[in-house]
Structure formats: C-alpha cells, structure tokens
C-alpha cells in the first residue's frame, strides 16, 4: 500500500516514509492510494485483537518493511481488550476502549505507533523527537507508550489550565525522556505550534521530528481494529450491521471507523458526537466549514475548533450526508444530565466524552431509530472524577494503571503560545 496526500501535491509514499513525514510535505494528510477490500469472515468467537489486527492491517502495510513485523507490532500494542457489552436498552451496546494504561482509547494508537518506532529508531542514527499536541488524553497515552525508549524524546504540548487535574498529573508524571510543556493558550494553539514545527524544514534538519498526533497513520490505522472486532461480533449474531455513535474532537477515532467501513467491514451509519464545539455539525448541515477557536467544555479532550482529520473525511466522503454520516453537538448541561442518569437508565457510569455519544444516540432513538447501535466509550470515568463524582453521588475508583500514575510526582514547564519559544526549546538540547 502506498499513501498519497489529500492535497495531491506529492508523490506516493510507503507506510514508513509516511510515519516519518507526519503531515504530507504539501500540507495535506496521507491517505491510502486505494482502499483495500477486506473480506474478513468472522472467525472464532474469541478471536483476540492482536490476531485480528494482523488480518485488518496487512493490506495497509503491504510492501513496507513494517509488514514483516505486523504480528509482533500487534502483539505489543494490543495488550488489553476492547469489550463490546450490551446496555439495558434493546440492540444498544457500548464498546469500551478505556482498558489501556492511561484509561482512554488513545492507548491503542499510541502503543502501536511506539511499537513501530521501537523498530524504526534502530535505523536512525539521530535522536528522534516525538512532538505531540494534546487536548488532554493523547499526551499521556503517547508519554506512556514511549517512556524510556532509547533514542527517542517526547515533547508534549498541552493547554495550561484546560485539562483535568488528573490529566495534567498524568502528563507530567513520566519524566526521563518525556517532557510536558504547559502552553499558555488553547488546544488549537498547541496544534498550530506543532504544525508549524513540522513545516519548518530548517528546524527538522537539526531536530528530527515525528508526529504522534492522530494525523499519524501509525495511530489512525490500528484504531480500525476495534471497530472491525465489534462489527464482526455483531455480524456473527446474524443481526443488521452495527451503527456507531462516536465521541469526536479531532476526528481521528471516527475516521478510523469510516476507513474500516470503506474497506469493506460490516459497519452501518456513523454518528459523530461533539461537545459544544460544533463546527462538524455545522459543516454537515450547511456545507460550510468555519474553523474557529475551541471553547472549553466538560469533555475537554474534544475541545477542538479546527478538527485536523476533517480533511481526510472530506477526501473519503465529499458528501457526508450520502455516506450515512451525521453529527450532533451536545452542551455541558446535557453532558451533566447524561452522566447523572446514566447509572439509572443504562447501568453505566459515563465519562463526559462518552456522555456526548450517549446523548447523540438518544436523539436518534427519540426520532424512532430502532436499529442496533453502539456507543463508543472513549475514557474511563475516573479520569474525570472531579466532574463525574458529584453528579453520580459516589466515588469512582481509579483503575490500577491510572492509580499508579497518579501516585508518582509530576512536573511540567511553562511555554508561551509562540512558535519562536517552541523552536528555541526544541533546539536547546
Ligand atoms: C481524544 C478523545 C476524544 C476525541 O477523539 P478524536 O479522535 O480527537 O476525535 C474523545 N474522547 C476522549 C476521552 C478522548 O481522549
């Protein structure tokens, strides 16, 4: 498989070259040159994620040196499950993506990307800098995945004061080769700083940079695997294809679902659930894309006003409404309401991001949609204890991995939201 830019301005690249490039050199994003036809009959009921990952990802790695490593990459990355569980309501499921070390779905992509670079870094004489902008959860997943890796340093840019206290602690708790920079601005500022760094070829001469944001194929591609797993499980029951309601910010997770569907997996409609930052819904309804500064909400990992992967979505589906795609925007009061009544109505404690997807689906149910739907649960609720606990009225204990991180000391450095400041920081040592 070769990858081309959404803007069509560069020659096709192999997977490894695309991983090193981050964004394509013409400023676009890498997408597959052609879509494979995955004809994956569901195998045994209990086919584990790593085995399925090998089958789903094989065509995407074909022809690249990483293809020979695919099984070992998958075994290293997919070390925890993605259970699909029924909720109380008929034909309604939840896909739990939060059983990894940092308790959010980003662990899947971050661990796969790190597994790729664990192999590739051997071949690079210079130290690699993994640069990542985070609205909260990406940074800790990437920090955890790359922590202690030889020949690699990780630089995390996060918006100071706009991540939850537990998220901030997680970002700063690694130390060693992982640096957390508290940017005096929004997530969009962080993303802009990272983009400028990748576009600065002189900087990249002195400081070899790789991206760990969801623009990286190394994060995007492995996320197809849990959608494949859930979709094939539903297919085995003989029911209609599963539709997915997905908490959405930068569109990395949802794009992986769309790519899985476009590659032949039995996936129905896709509903993008955003918080009050509603550029995607607006774009779907009016056809006009108006990026704007992200606003702070309770679902902070989705506080995105300029969704990076929208460019990929527009490449795949120029007319979203004809592709079974729709979007709903959910405000903070409604997020609170869905967390508050989640235990009574669904028997589940939801985090603020998952609560957006729950609400989006409820709107479809109220409109009479009785098809099988799956809510994608992107974070463990204990990650957002200060929001969730007062609403549900009891403590939500942290899972062991999260508790261990919270027990470590944490520190970060302040950085102005200014490219020269970042440039100087990166060149400093
Ligand atoms: C990152 C994140 C999202 C949004 O995912 P995108 O790929 O950016 O759309 C949703 N929920 C949680 C908990 C996240 O960490």
XYZ file of C-alpha atoms and ligand atoms in Angstrom:
444
model
C 0.000 0.000 0.000
C 1.200 3.468 -0.825
C -0.136 6.667 0.657
C -0.974 9.896 -1.149
C -1.696 13.385 0.159
C -5.280 14.649 0.470
C -3.976 17.653 -1.499
C -2.424 15.549 -4.233
C 0.795 17.565 -4.348
C 3.434 14.949 -3.502
C 4.500 11.563 -4.845
C 3.055 8.496 -3.104
C 4.948 7.290 -0.014
C 5.240 3.948 1.732
C 3.988 3.476 5.276
C 7.364 4.026 6.958
C 8.051 7.190 4.961
C 4.587 8.494 5.848
C 5.208 7.783 9.550
C 8.388 9.854 9.437
C 6.758 12.672 7.475
C 3.756 13.272 9.759
C 1.744 15.679 7.610
C 2.452 15.287 3.877
C 5.035 17.779 2.579
C 2.313 19.714 0.699
C 0.491 20.362 3.987
C -2.151 17.680 3.349
C -2.608 14.402 5.190
C -1.629 10.958 3.998
C -4.456 8.670 2.903
C -4.365 5.231 1.232
C -3.762 5.317 -2.528
C -6.552 2.771 -2.977
C -8.869 1.243 -0.420
C -8.391 -2.472 0.141
C -11.378 -4.845 0.074
C -11.170 -6.575 3.399
C -13.231 -9.702 3.136
C -12.901 -10.857 6.665
C -15.217 -13.630 7.584
C -15.688 -13.628 11.317
C -13.505 -16.330 12.781
C -13.823 -17.885 16.191
C -15.970 -16.002 18.676
C -12.984 -15.250 20.826
C -10.547 -14.113 18.156
C -8.299 -11.780 20.078
C -7.489 -8.253 18.939
C -3.822 -8.953 18.012
C -4.754 -11.772 15.620
C -7.496 -9.714 14.032
C -5.132 -6.708 13.838
C -2.791 -8.749 11.657
C -5.622 -9.519 9.245
C -7.089 -5.994 9.143
C -3.788 -4.161 8.802
C -1.992 -6.492 6.375
C -3.069 -4.651 3.188
C -2.206 -1.295 4.759
C 1.376 -2.376 5.491
C 1.907 -4.381 2.286
C 5.194 -3.618 0.562
C 6.640 -1.812 3.584
C 9.421 -3.151 5.819
C 6.960 -2.985 8.740
C 4.752 -5.599 7.043
C 7.018 -8.396 8.215
C 6.708 -7.104 11.785
C 2.942 -6.765 11.808
C 2.198 -9.687 14.100
C 4.764 -8.602 16.653
C 3.626 -4.950 16.433
C 0.060 -6.060 17.086
C 1.091 -8.294 19.978
C 2.970 -5.395 21.562
C 0.234 -2.801 21.035
C -2.977 -4.732 21.688
C -2.311 -5.957 25.201
C -5.773 -5.144 26.553
C -9.283 -5.888 25.350
C -11.965 -3.724 23.746
C -15.125 -5.373 25.092
C -18.468 -4.883 23.364
C -21.137 -5.030 26.048
C -24.922 -4.828 25.791
C -26.661 -1.952 27.580
C -30.146 -2.312 29.064
C -31.969 -0.969 26.070
C -32.575 -3.454 23.268
C -29.986 -3.529 20.453
C -27.795 -0.992 22.226
C -24.163 -1.671 23.051
C -21.125 0.027 24.469
C -17.620 -0.504 23.090
C -15.193 0.015 25.956
C -11.937 1.447 24.691
C -10.548 2.541 28.051
C -8.816 -0.555 29.407
C -5.304 0.563 28.460
C -2.630 2.027 30.728
C -3.887 5.641 30.591
C -7.599 4.771 30.590
C -8.546 6.327 27.232
C -8.840 4.933 23.690
C -5.670 6.757 22.655
C -3.613 3.952 24.207
C -4.369 1.735 21.190
C -2.933 4.115 18.617
C -0.100 5.414 20.797
C 1.126 1.923 21.633
C 1.035 0.804 18.011
C 2.924 3.916 16.887
C 5.516 3.398 19.621
C 5.899 -0.246 18.589
C 6.605 0.950 15.018
C 9.249 3.427 16.159
C 10.819 0.928 18.526
C 11.770 -0.919 15.339
C 12.451 2.098 13.114
C 14.512 4.086 15.637
C 17.291 1.493 15.350
C 17.765 2.568 11.777
C 18.051 6.309 12.591
C 21.409 7.469 13.885
C 19.983 10.752 15.288
C 17.746 11.050 18.307
C 14.097 11.352 17.293
C 11.805 13.920 18.875
C 8.190 12.803 19.048
C 6.167 16.011 19.068
C 2.558 15.851 20.150
C -0.159 18.423 20.785
C -2.804 17.208 23.216
C -6.202 18.326 24.416
C -5.753 16.028 27.396
C -5.525 12.318 26.696
C -3.192 11.913 23.717
C -0.184 13.255 25.590
C -0.353 10.757 28.416
C -1.022 7.835 26.066
C 1.992 8.837 23.950
C 4.118 9.518 27.045
C 3.254 6.103 28.486
C 3.888 4.325 25.180
C 7.304 5.944 24.512
C 8.505 6.315 28.112
C 12.057 5.016 28.467
C 12.508 4.272 24.748
C 16.138 4.687 23.734
C 16.955 7.247 21.071
C 13.586 8.989 21.422
C 12.454 12.042 23.376
C 8.793 13.010 23.657
C 7.622 16.628 23.780
C 4.004 17.108 24.817
C 2.237 20.438 24.211
C -0.944 20.860 26.268
C -3.155 23.873 27.015
C -2.380 25.008 30.544
C -5.456 25.018 32.791
C -7.693 23.370 30.185
C -7.062 19.743 31.035
C -8.480 17.987 34.095
C -6.246 17.918 37.210
C -5.786 14.175 36.766
C -4.901 14.601 33.105
C -2.326 17.288 33.979
C -0.831 14.983 36.578
C -0.624 12.117 34.107
C 1.105 14.314 31.511
C 3.787 15.391 33.934
C 4.362 12.109 35.758
C 6.723 10.374 33.334
C 9.931 12.392 33.443
C 13.082 10.872 31.852
C 12.654 11.203 28.084
C 9.112 12.638 28.307
C 8.707 16.443 28.600
C 5.350 18.102 29.320
C 5.082 21.737 28.171
C 2.141 23.744 29.560
C 1.279 26.078 26.687
C -0.332 29.400 27.580
C -3.189 29.023 25.099
C -5.820 26.646 23.726
C -5.515 23.185 22.187
C -5.792 24.779 18.759
C -2.728 26.891 19.631
C -0.883 23.708 20.579
C -1.894 22.074 17.317
C -0.832 25.139 15.340
C 2.577 25.192 17.062
C 3.103 21.532 16.216
C 2.048 22.054 12.597
C 4.480 24.948 12.230
C 7.281 22.859 13.650
C 6.599 20.131 11.058
C 6.548 22.728 8.274
C 9.908 24.214 9.414
C 12.398 22.251 7.340
C 15.435 24.029 8.804
C 14.310 23.041 12.290
C 13.745 19.470 11.157
C 17.300 19.327 9.770
C 18.677 19.884 13.266
C 15.920 18.200 15.247
C 14.434 15.120 13.537
C 10.730 15.339 14.390
C 7.996 12.758 14.179
C 4.313 13.326 14.877
C 2.285 11.314 17.352
C -0.949 13.173 16.708
C -3.909 11.499 15.068
C -2.669 12.788 11.711
C -0.090 9.980 12.045
C -1.086 6.840 10.190
C 0.619 4.891 12.957
C -2.189 5.958 15.286
C -5.011 6.039 12.806
C -4.674 2.607 11.214
C -4.649 0.450 14.379
C -7.867 2.126 15.532
C -9.679 0.300 12.730
C -9.094 -2.953 14.571
C -11.532 -2.475 17.448
C -14.264 -1.374 15.054
C -13.607 -4.493 12.991
C -13.760 -6.612 16.148
C -17.098 -5.153 17.246
C -18.605 -5.192 13.742
C -17.668 -8.849 13.186
C -19.050 -9.806 16.606
C -22.364 -8.252 15.612
C -22.248 -9.992 12.233
C -21.858 -13.349 13.971
C -25.164 -12.795 15.761
C -26.854 -12.506 12.371
C -28.180 -9.023 13.154
C -28.103 -5.924 10.984
C -24.753 -4.092 10.798
C -23.793 -2.157 13.873
C -24.070 1.643 13.755
C -21.652 3.673 15.860
C -22.088 6.840 17.933
C -18.571 8.209 18.459
C -17.352 11.000 20.766
C -15.493 13.261 18.347
C -12.945 16.048 18.529
C -10.120 15.898 16.026
C -11.911 13.100 14.159
C -9.114 10.550 14.466
C -11.166 7.843 16.131
C -14.227 8.328 13.930
C -12.120 8.457 10.771
C -10.677 5.050 11.623
C -14.248 3.723 11.784
C -15.035 5.255 8.394
C -11.868 3.808 6.903
C -12.762 0.372 8.269
C -16.225 0.680 6.716
C -14.862 1.911 3.381
C -12.501 -1.072 3.393
C -15.423 -3.476 3.493
C -16.179 -4.108 7.156
C -19.877 -4.505 8.030
C -20.436 -1.114 9.660
C -23.654 0.881 9.274
C -24.130 4.571 9.970
C -21.666 6.689 11.880
C -22.861 9.426 14.204
C -20.272 11.996 15.273
C -20.997 13.335 18.757
C -19.188 16.557 19.564
C -19.410 18.798 22.590
C -20.490 22.434 22.218
C -17.714 22.947 19.657
C -19.955 22.239 16.722
C -18.009 23.026 13.538
C -18.569 19.492 12.246
C -22.346 19.513 12.670
C -22.445 22.950 11.097
C -20.321 21.760 8.173
C -22.545 18.729 7.600
C -25.670 20.864 7.667
C -24.573 23.889 5.691
C -21.643 22.560 3.667
C -19.607 25.419 5.030
C -16.509 24.769 7.084
C -15.798 27.564 9.521
C -12.896 26.672 11.815
C -12.735 28.784 14.936
C -11.058 28.803 18.340
C -12.006 25.834 20.503
C -14.172 26.547 23.557
C -13.566 24.925 26.921
C -16.187 22.278 27.829
C -16.571 19.383 30.264
C -15.495 16.971 27.514
C -12.140 18.687 27.198
C -10.369 16.132 25.001
C -12.854 17.223 22.311
C -12.373 20.997 22.695
C -11.397 21.353 19.072
C -12.458 24.172 16.787
C -10.369 23.066 13.838
C -10.643 19.271 13.566
C -7.421 18.035 11.987
C -8.810 14.927 10.295
C -11.741 16.710 8.646
C -9.517 16.967 5.595
C -9.355 13.180 5.466
C -13.093 12.866 5.962
C -13.773 15.254 3.076
C -11.412 13.226 0.896
C -13.229 9.978 1.732
C -16.774 11.355 1.732
C -17.166 14.631 -0.175
C -20.893 14.395 0.599
C -21.156 13.201 4.197
C -24.951 13.005 4.305
C -24.944 10.485 1.453
C -22.427 8.354 3.305
C -24.593 7.555 6.320
C -22.758 10.171 8.326
C -24.294 12.703 10.667
C -23.274 14.834 13.626
C -24.785 16.087 16.873
C -23.448 18.740 19.210
C -24.029 18.355 22.973
C -23.771 21.185 25.504
C -22.368 20.939 29.017
C -25.764 20.853 30.777
C -26.805 17.881 28.688
C -23.461 16.162 29.323
C -24.150 16.552 33.049
C -27.666 15.162 32.649
C -26.458 12.064 30.772
C -23.779 11.361 33.389
C -26.321 11.885 36.178
C -28.937 9.499 34.766
C -26.524 7.038 33.099
C -26.427 4.637 36.023
C -30.184 4.516 36.439
C -31.068 4.295 32.756
C -28.199 2.284 31.339
C -26.497 0.786 34.373
C -23.249 2.596 33.423
C -21.086 5.400 34.720
C -20.146 7.526 31.727
C -17.266 9.972 31.387
C -18.097 13.380 29.846
C -16.930 12.373 26.349
C -18.881 9.148 26.235
C -21.889 11.069 27.598
C -21.939 13.092 24.340
C -22.242 9.886 22.317
C -24.966 8.592 24.636
C -26.972 11.785 24.120
C -26.448 11.777 20.345
C -27.801 8.226 20.180
C -30.762 9.089 22.412
C -31.722 11.773 19.899
C -31.781 9.119 17.161
C -33.805 6.746 19.358
C -36.331 9.508 20.090
C -36.655 10.031 16.342
C -37.671 6.350 16.034
C -34.379 4.690 15.035
C -34.597 1.104 16.352
C -31.502 -0.319 14.612
C -28.526 -1.797 16.516
C -26.303 0.991 17.772
C -23.061 1.030 19.678
C -21.908 3.899 21.872
C -18.134 4.191 21.826
C -16.782 4.744 25.357
C -13.522 6.642 24.968
C -12.394 7.205 28.569
C -12.762 5.600 31.961
C -14.938 7.862 34.133
C -12.362 8.003 36.970
C -10.171 10.068 34.666
C -12.700 12.868 35.140
C -13.509 12.230 38.797
C -13.972 15.902 39.655
C -16.824 16.149 37.126
C -18.338 12.675 37.423
C -18.315 12.006 41.179
C -20.530 14.948 42.238
C -23.043 14.020 39.513
C -23.345 10.338 40.365
C -23.008 10.894 44.102
C -20.324 8.319 44.835
C -16.611 7.780 44.389
C -15.407 6.365 41.064
C -12.211 4.474 41.885
C -9.259 4.743 39.521
C -8.179 1.541 37.773
C -4.723 0.278 38.876
C -2.735 1.744 35.942
C -4.199 5.187 36.450
C -3.760 4.981 40.222
C -0.065 4.123 39.774
C 0.462 7.173 37.570
C -1.332 9.442 39.997
C 0.913 8.204 42.806
C 4.042 9.429 41.010
C 5.324 13.017 41.299
C 4.554 15.257 38.316
C 6.131 18.346 36.805
C 5.794 20.457 33.678
C 7.379 23.527 32.102
C 5.512 26.647 31.015
C 5.708 27.671 27.361
C 4.263 30.796 25.713
C 1.930 30.022 22.778
C 4.577 31.331 20.458
C 6.400 29.402 17.760
C 9.792 31.007 18.400
C 9.577 29.919 22.022
C 8.869 26.325 20.978
C 11.593 26.405 18.334
C 14.141 27.628 20.872
C 13.021 24.951 23.362
C 13.417 22.183 20.787
C 16.881 23.407 19.756
C 18.072 23.925 23.303
C 19.381 20.458 23.984
C -9.215 12.333 22.120
C -10.506 11.966 22.751
C -11.718 12.059 22.048
C -11.786 12.609 20.641
O -11.169 11.763 19.724
P -10.741 12.309 18.300
O -10.000 11.215 17.662
O -9.889 13.518 18.546
O -11.992 12.689 17.586
C -12.874 11.628 22.663
N -12.863 11.162 23.937
C -11.724 11.072 24.636
C -11.797 10.570 26.028
C -10.521 11.470 24.075
O -9.401 11.372 24.794
